[in-house]
Amino acid sequence: MEDLQIKIDDFKSKYPISEELKSRIPEPRFEFFGEMVWNMAVHALLCGKNLLLTGEKSTGKNVLAENLAKAFGRPLWNVSFHVNIDQSGLIGTDTLKNGSVVFEEGPIYQVATSGGFGVLDEINMAKNEAAAVLHSILDYRRIIDIPGSEIIKLSPASRFIATMNYGYAGTRELNEALLSRFVVIEMPRMEAKDLVRFLKKEFPLMKGTYADQFAELYSDLIKKSEAGEISSSGVDIRGIVDALDLVNSGLSVKESLDMGLTNKSFDPYERQLIQDAINARLPKGLTRKDIFEGNYV
Ligand SMILES: Nc1ncnc2c1ncn2[C@@H]1O[C@H](COP(=O)(O)OP(=O)(O)OP(=O)(O)O)[C@@H](O)[C@H]1O
Ligand SMILES: [Mg+2]
């Protein structure tokens, strides 16, 4: 573990960042929890690999990418492939400014030239044209090669971290040529012990037994989903965080969990199963003062 930190520090001192780019180094809203995944990701980036994070929703893919950029001290650019993005949206385009033609740098160009990290969010949604320009960037050539333009070499510090969801409606396969240019981490769902730490950090006023109960509830829902009893829509850390925010603001636990978790399922039978799981862990009629110390801040 300490060895890894030394290597990260070496990387940072080898590739310093200019003053004006420092504001792009993220200050992550959430710390990433998951030691094994963290080690795998850090090793991959130190080895110069591009990283693909696959997994279900709210497994911390973007949180991990931000925490990695922070740890390595890199400016971060985010490209969402869910929107209609093409080559010029990625690399840049010539535009007219005050009567002269200037090159407006796209996010990939900036990652390449500044030694930054690029998040390629939901890369499986990339259109063919966008995917094609990524090939030479992501393999051993490490160049931006667009016909008719000069070739741009990537800084040795540049890395790309792609994310992709699978397992629910609307997700697509990733084209094999792109896939082969990454090392892949399948993101696990947070373990109960990490979720307890996460909840205590997010909600410092929450009583310890309830952090345990919410983490257990999450594990129960995972088990039900893995057994095929419920779909994955009700298994959602974002939903638990949202529900606890609502409880903290004064809404009852039941209403809050309905809004955060249960109502994300549109099947009445499944909703009932989620409610049963909630009732088994949390007595009916709970309110803010049962769960949190002190007053709402
Ligand atoms: N291992 C984890 N460490 C820290 N936070 C996590 C972890 N797993 C889930 N979360 C929490 O889940 C929420 C969603 O995280 P994030 O946006 O990174 O998920 P994602 O995997 O990118 O989801 P999606 O596929 O829906 O975009 C955040 O509140 C985040 O803090
Ligand atoms: Mg995400």
Short mmCIF file of C-alpha atoms and ligand atoms in Angstrom, two decimals:
data_model
loop_
_atom_site.label_atom_id
_atom_site.label_comp_id
_atom_site.label_asym_id
_atom_site.label_seq_id
_atom_site.Cartn_x
_atom_site.Cartn_y
_atom_site.Cartn_z
CA MET A 1 0.00 0.00 0.00
CA GLU A 2 2.75 2.45 1.01
CA ASP A 3 4.76 1.37 -2.02
CA LEU A 4 1.86 2.39 -4.23
CA GLN A 5 1.69 5.82 -2.65
CA ILE A 6 5.42 6.28 -3.27
CA LYS A 7 4.89 5.38 -6.92
CA ILE A 8 1.98 7.80 -7.22
CA ASP A 9 4.12 10.54 -5.66
CA ASP A 10 6.94 9.76 -8.14
CA PHE A 11 4.45 10.03 -10.99
CA LYS A 12 3.23 13.39 -9.72
CA SER A 13 6.71 14.85 -9.39
CA LYS A 14 7.72 13.50 -12.80
CA TYR A 15 4.73 15.13 -14.50
CA PRO A 16 4.02 18.47 -12.84
CA ILE A 17 0.91 20.40 -13.82
CA SER A 18 0.89 24.02 -14.89
CA GLU A 19 -0.69 26.54 -12.52
CA GLU A 20 -3.68 27.31 -14.76
CA LEU A 21 -4.67 23.64 -15.02
CA LYS A 22 -4.64 23.02 -11.30
CA SER A 23 -8.25 24.15 -11.01
CA ARG A 24 -9.22 21.16 -13.18
CA ILE A 25 -7.85 18.66 -10.64
CA PRO A 26 -11.09 17.41 -9.11
CA GLU A 27 -12.10 17.78 -5.49
CA PRO A 28 -14.27 14.66 -5.31
CA ARG A 29 -17.58 15.04 -3.52
CA PHE A 30 -17.31 11.39 -2.37
CA GLU A 31 -14.32 9.36 -1.24
CA PHE A 32 -14.04 5.99 -3.02
CA PHE A 33 -14.46 2.92 -0.82
CA GLY A 34 -13.02 -0.40 -2.01
CA GLU A 35 -9.38 -1.23 -1.41
CA MET A 36 -9.02 -4.06 -3.90
CA VAL A 37 -10.49 -2.07 -6.77
CA TRP A 38 -8.40 0.95 -5.83
CA ASN A 39 -5.18 -1.12 -5.96
CA MET A 40 -6.07 -2.64 -9.32
CA ALA A 41 -6.89 0.77 -10.77
CA VAL A 42 -3.73 2.46 -9.47
CA HIS A 43 -1.51 -0.34 -10.77
CA ALA A 44 -3.13 -0.14 -14.19
CA LEU A 45 -2.65 3.62 -14.46
CA LEU A 46 0.95 3.44 -13.22
CA CYS A 47 1.61 0.84 -15.94
CA GLY A 48 0.31 3.26 -18.56
CA LYS A 49 -2.90 1.33 -19.22
CA ASN A 50 -6.28 2.75 -20.06
CA LEU A 51 -8.94 1.60 -17.69
CA LEU A 52 -12.48 0.48 -18.42
CA LEU A 53 -14.85 0.35 -15.44
CA THR A 54 -17.85 -1.83 -16.10
CA GLY A 55 -20.76 -2.56 -13.84
CA GLU A 56 -24.22 -1.74 -12.73
CA LYS A 57 -25.48 1.73 -11.87
CA SER A 58 -24.20 3.49 -8.76
CA THR A 59 -21.23 1.23 -8.19
CA GLY A 60 -18.92 4.23 -7.90
CA LYS A 61 -17.41 4.30 -11.39
CA ASN A 62 -17.33 8.08 -11.70
CA VAL A 63 -16.42 8.49 -8.06
CA LEU A 64 -13.42 6.18 -8.61
CA ALA A 65 -12.32 8.09 -11.72
CA GLU A 66 -12.45 11.42 -9.86
CA ASN A 67 -10.56 10.03 -6.88
CA LEU A 68 -7.88 8.62 -9.18
CA ALA A 69 -7.42 11.98 -10.92
CA LYS A 70 -7.16 13.63 -7.53
CA ALA A 71 -4.64 11.05 -6.22
CA PHE A 72 -2.46 11.41 -9.33
CA GLY A 73 -2.87 15.19 -9.34
CA ARG A 74 -4.22 15.27 -12.91
CA PRO A 75 -6.59 17.74 -14.54
CA LEU A 76 -9.72 15.87 -15.57
CA TRP A 77 -11.93 16.16 -18.62
CA ASN A 78 -15.19 14.33 -18.94
CA VAL A 79 -16.76 13.26 -22.22
CA SER A 80 -20.24 11.82 -22.14
CA PHE A 81 -20.78 9.49 -25.08
CA HIS A 82 -24.44 9.36 -24.29
CA VAL A 83 -24.91 12.54 -26.27
CA ASN A 84 -24.36 12.78 -29.99
CA ILE A 85 -20.63 13.24 -29.95
CA ASP A 86 -18.45 13.21 -33.06
CA GLN A 87 -14.80 13.66 -33.94
CA SER A 88 -14.79 17.44 -33.66
CA GLY A 89 -16.56 17.27 -30.30
CA LEU A 90 -13.73 15.06 -29.08
CA ILE A 91 -10.63 16.53 -30.68
CA GLY A 92 -11.65 20.06 -31.54
CA THR A 93 -12.61 22.17 -34.47
CA ASP A 94 -11.57 25.28 -36.38
CA THR A 95 -13.77 28.23 -35.54
CA LEU A 96 -13.85 31.87 -36.49
CA LYS A 97 -12.82 34.27 -33.75
CA ASN A 98 -12.47 37.99 -34.40
CA GLY A 99 -12.18 37.34 -38.13
CA SER A 100 -9.44 34.70 -37.93
CA VAL A 101 -9.58 30.94 -37.80
CA VAL A 102 -8.59 29.45 -34.47
CA PHE A 103 -8.55 25.85 -33.30
CA GLU A 104 -10.95 25.29 -30.47
CA GLU A 105 -9.50 22.42 -28.46
CA GLY A 106 -11.78 19.51 -27.64
CA PRO A 107 -11.52 17.52 -24.39
CA ILE A 108 -9.44 14.65 -25.81
CA TYR A 109 -6.97 17.11 -27.30
CA GLN A 110 -6.63 18.79 -23.93
CA VAL A 111 -6.10 15.48 -22.12
CA ALA A 112 -3.49 14.52 -24.72
CA THR A 113 -1.48 17.73 -24.58
CA SER A 114 -1.70 18.49 -20.87
CA GLY A 115 -1.00 15.04 -19.44
CA GLY A 116 -4.48 14.96 -17.99
CA PHE A 117 -6.95 12.18 -17.33
CA GLY A 118 -9.97 11.78 -19.59
CA VAL A 119 -13.17 10.13 -18.48
CA LEU A 120 -14.91 8.48 -21.43
CA ASP A 121 -18.30 8.15 -19.82
CA GLU A 122 -20.65 5.46 -21.14
CA ILE A 123 -18.20 4.65 -23.92
CA ASN A 124 -20.41 1.84 -25.21
CA MET A 125 -22.76 4.53 -26.49
CA ALA A 126 -20.05 5.96 -28.80
CA LYS A 127 -21.02 6.28 -32.44
CA ASN A 128 -18.73 4.57 -34.98
CA GLU A 129 -17.15 7.83 -36.12
CA ALA A 130 -16.24 8.76 -32.55
CA ALA A 131 -14.99 5.25 -31.78
CA ALA A 132 -12.71 5.25 -34.84
CA VAL A 133 -10.74 8.31 -33.75
CA LEU A 134 -10.14 6.74 -30.34
CA HIS A 135 -8.24 3.74 -31.73
CA SER A 136 -4.83 5.33 -32.27
CA ILE A 137 -5.21 7.35 -29.09
CA LEU A 138 -5.85 4.34 -26.90
CA ASP A 139 -3.34 1.83 -28.28
CA TYR A 140 0.47 1.74 -28.26
CA ARG A 141 0.65 4.53 -30.86
CA ARG A 142 -0.68 7.11 -28.38
CA ILE A 143 -1.33 9.65 -31.12
CA ILE A 144 -4.23 11.72 -32.37
CA ASP A 145 -4.26 11.00 -36.08
CA ILE A 146 -6.85 12.81 -38.11
CA PRO A 147 -6.47 12.81 -41.88
CA GLY A 148 -5.55 16.29 -43.09
CA SER A 149 -4.20 17.47 -39.72
CA GLU A 150 -0.85 17.17 -38.03
CA ILE A 151 -0.27 14.16 -35.79
CA ILE A 152 -0.39 14.94 -32.09
CA LYS A 153 1.47 12.79 -29.59
CA LEU A 154 -0.07 12.09 -26.22
CA SER A 155 1.82 13.24 -23.15
CA PRO A 156 3.28 10.25 -21.31
CA ALA A 157 1.11 11.22 -18.32
CA SER A 158 -2.23 11.13 -20.19
CA ARG A 159 -4.63 8.31 -19.28
CA PHE A 160 -8.18 7.45 -20.21
CA ILE A 161 -10.74 5.94 -17.86
CA ALA A 162 -13.87 4.71 -19.59
CA THR A 163 -17.08 3.69 -17.90
CA MET A 164 -19.86 1.52 -19.13
CA ASN A 165 -23.08 0.20 -17.66
CA TYR A 166 -24.62 -3.05 -18.45
CA GLY A 167 -27.55 -5.00 -17.24
CA TYR A 168 -30.38 -2.65 -17.91
CA ALA A 169 -32.51 -1.49 -20.78
CA GLY A 170 -30.86 0.78 -23.30
CA THR A 171 -27.27 -0.34 -22.72
CA ARG A 172 -25.21 -1.46 -25.70
CA GLU A 173 -22.25 -3.77 -26.17
CA LEU A 174 -18.84 -2.16 -26.56
CA ASN A 175 -17.26 -2.71 -29.93
CA GLU A 176 -14.48 -5.31 -29.61
CA ALA A 177 -11.69 -3.24 -31.11
CA LEU A 178 -12.24 -0.55 -28.52
CA LEU A 179 -12.67 -3.04 -25.71
CA SER A 180 -9.31 -4.64 -26.48
CA ARG A 181 -7.55 -1.30 -25.82
CA PHE A 182 -8.46 -1.28 -22.13
CA VAL A 183 -7.79 -3.26 -19.01
CA VAL A 184 -11.12 -3.87 -17.36
CA ILE A 185 -12.35 -3.71 -13.80
CA GLU A 186 -15.76 -5.10 -13.06
CA MET A 187 -16.98 -2.84 -10.32
CA PRO A 188 -18.38 -4.73 -7.36
CA ARG A 189 -21.21 -3.35 -5.29
CA MET A 190 -19.97 -1.78 -2.09
CA GLU A 191 -19.48 -4.32 0.71
CA ALA A 192 -21.61 -3.86 3.83
CA LYS A 193 -18.62 -2.85 5.97
CA ASP A 194 -17.59 -0.17 3.44
CA LEU A 195 -21.18 1.03 3.15
CA VAL A 196 -21.34 1.49 6.93
CA ARG A 197 -18.17 3.61 6.79
CA PHE A 198 -19.54 5.49 3.79
CA LEU A 199 -22.87 6.25 5.53
CA LYS A 200 -21.16 7.36 8.75
CA LYS A 201 -19.00 9.72 6.76
CA GLU A 202 -21.90 11.10 4.70
CA PHE A 203 -24.23 11.35 7.70
CA PRO A 204 -22.08 12.04 10.75
CA LEU A 205 -25.20 12.49 12.92
CA MET A 206 -26.62 9.08 12.04
CA LYS A 207 -26.79 6.62 14.93
CA GLY A 208 -24.41 3.68 14.44
CA THR A 209 -27.02 0.93 14.67
CA TYR A 210 -28.98 2.53 11.84
CA ALA A 211 -25.93 2.79 9.59
CA ASP A 212 -25.67 -0.99 10.12
CA GLN A 213 -29.38 -1.52 9.42
CA PHE A 214 -29.30 0.48 6.18
CA ALA A 215 -26.19 -1.41 5.06
CA GLU A 216 -27.91 -4.71 5.87
CA LEU A 217 -31.00 -3.60 3.99
CA TYR A 218 -28.80 -2.89 0.97
CA SER A 219 -27.26 -6.40 1.25
CA ASP A 220 -30.75 -7.93 1.51
CA LEU A 221 -31.81 -6.13 -1.67
CA ILE A 222 -28.66 -7.26 -3.49
CA LYS A 223 -29.43 -10.86 -2.51
CA LYS A 224 -33.02 -10.55 -3.72
CA SER A 225 -31.83 -9.10 -6.99
CA GLU A 226 -29.18 -11.81 -7.46
CA ALA A 227 -31.80 -14.46 -6.74
CA GLY A 228 -33.95 -12.93 -9.49
CA GLU A 229 -36.75 -11.97 -7.08
CA ILE A 230 -36.44 -8.26 -7.85
CA SER A 231 -34.78 -6.36 -10.67
CA SER A 232 -31.75 -4.16 -10.01
CA SER A 233 -33.76 -0.90 -10.07
CA GLY A 234 -34.36 -0.94 -6.31
CA VAL A 235 -30.73 -1.75 -5.51
CA ASP A 236 -29.26 1.70 -5.53
CA ILE A 237 -26.84 3.46 -3.20
CA ARG A 238 -27.85 6.78 -4.71
CA GLY A 239 -31.41 5.97 -3.62
CA ILE A 240 -30.30 5.20 -0.06
CA VAL A 241 -28.36 8.47 0.13
CA ASP A 242 -31.35 10.38 -1.30
CA ALA A 243 -33.72 8.70 1.16
CA LEU A 244 -31.48 9.54 4.12
CA ASP A 245 -31.25 13.16 2.95
CA LEU A 246 -35.05 13.27 2.95
CA VAL A 247 -35.28 11.65 6.40
CA ASN A 248 -32.71 14.12 7.66
CA SER A 249 -34.85 16.97 6.38
CA GLY A 250 -37.88 15.66 8.31
CA LEU A 251 -39.78 13.28 5.99
CA SER A 252 -40.74 9.90 7.48
CA VAL A 253 -38.46 6.94 6.81
CA LYS A 254 -41.17 5.08 4.92
CA GLU A 255 -41.98 7.95 2.56
CA SER A 256 -38.29 8.66 2.05
CA LEU A 257 -37.43 5.05 1.20
CA ASP A 258 -40.45 4.86 -1.11
CA MET A 259 -39.11 7.85 -3.01
CA GLY A 260 -35.46 6.77 -2.96
CA LEU A 261 -35.85 3.03 -3.58
CA THR A 262 -39.28 1.41 -3.80
CA ASN A 263 -40.85 3.63 -6.42
CA LYS A 264 -37.93 3.03 -8.76
CA SER A 265 -39.55 -0.29 -9.47
CA PHE A 266 -42.65 -0.09 -11.65
CA ASP A 267 -43.91 -3.56 -10.87
CA PRO A 268 -46.41 -3.72 -7.95
CA TYR A 269 -45.32 -7.20 -6.86
CA GLU A 270 -41.67 -6.20 -6.86
CA ARG A 271 -42.48 -3.01 -4.94
CA GLN A 272 -44.11 -5.16 -2.30
CA LEU A 273 -40.98 -7.32 -2.01
CA ILE A 274 -38.82 -4.22 -1.57
CA GLN A 275 -41.19 -2.89 1.10
CA ASP A 276 -41.08 -6.25 2.89
CA ALA A 277 -37.29 -6.08 2.94
CA ILE A 278 -37.46 -2.55 4.34
CA ASN A 279 -39.99 -3.53 7.02
CA ALA A 280 -37.87 -6.48 8.07
CA ARG A 281 -34.93 -4.18 8.85
CA LEU A 282 -36.57 -0.96 9.98
CA PRO A 283 -39.56 -0.82 12.31
CA LYS A 284 -42.59 1.04 10.95
CA GLY A 285 -43.14 4.65 11.97
CA LEU A 286 -39.46 5.64 12.22
CA THR A 287 -38.71 9.34 11.88
CA ARG A 288 -35.69 11.57 11.88
CA LYS A 289 -35.16 11.65 15.64
CA ASP A 290 -34.95 7.84 15.78
CA ILE A 291 -32.16 7.74 13.23
CA PHE A 292 -30.18 10.93 13.68
CA GLU A 293 -28.69 12.64 16.72
CA GLY A 294 -29.29 16.34 17.26
CA ASN A 295 -31.23 18.68 15.01
CA TYR A 296 -31.25 19.00 11.26
CA VAL A 297 -28.40 21.16 10.06
N1 LIG B 1 -17.31 2.02 -3.89
C1 LIG B 1 -17.88 3.22 -3.68
N2 LIG B 1 -17.19 4.19 -3.03
C2 LIG B 1 -17.76 5.39 -2.81
N3 LIG B 1 -18.99 5.73 -3.21
C3 LIG B 1 -19.72 4.81 -3.85
C4 LIG B 1 -19.20 3.52 -4.14
N4 LIG B 1 -20.16 2.80 -4.79
C5 LIG B 1 -21.22 3.62 -4.90
N5 LIG B 1 -20.97 4.82 -4.34
C6 LIG B 1 -21.92 5.95 -4.24
O1 LIG B 1 -22.93 5.73 -5.21
C7 LIG B 1 -23.30 6.95 -5.84
C8 LIG B 1 -23.07 6.86 -7.33
O2 LIG B 1 -21.70 6.85 -7.65
P1 LIG B 1 -21.21 7.03 -9.18
O3 LIG B 1 -21.90 8.17 -9.81
O4 LIG B 1 -19.72 7.01 -9.18
O5 LIG B 1 -21.75 5.65 -9.79
P2 LIG B 1 -21.62 5.08 -11.28
O6 LIG B 1 -21.10 3.69 -11.14
O7 LIG B 1 -20.87 6.02 -12.14
O8 LIG B 1 -23.15 5.00 -11.66
P3 LIG B 1 -23.86 5.08 -13.13
O9 LIG B 1 -23.47 3.84 -13.85
O10 LIG B 1 -25.30 5.10 -12.78
O11 LIG B 1 -23.37 6.33 -13.79
C9 LIG B 1 -22.49 8.04 -5.15
O12 LIG B 1 -23.24 8.56 -4.11
C10 LIG B 1 -21.29 7.28 -4.62
O13 LIG B 1 -20.73 7.92 -3.51
MG MG B 2 -21.58 7.09 -13.87
#
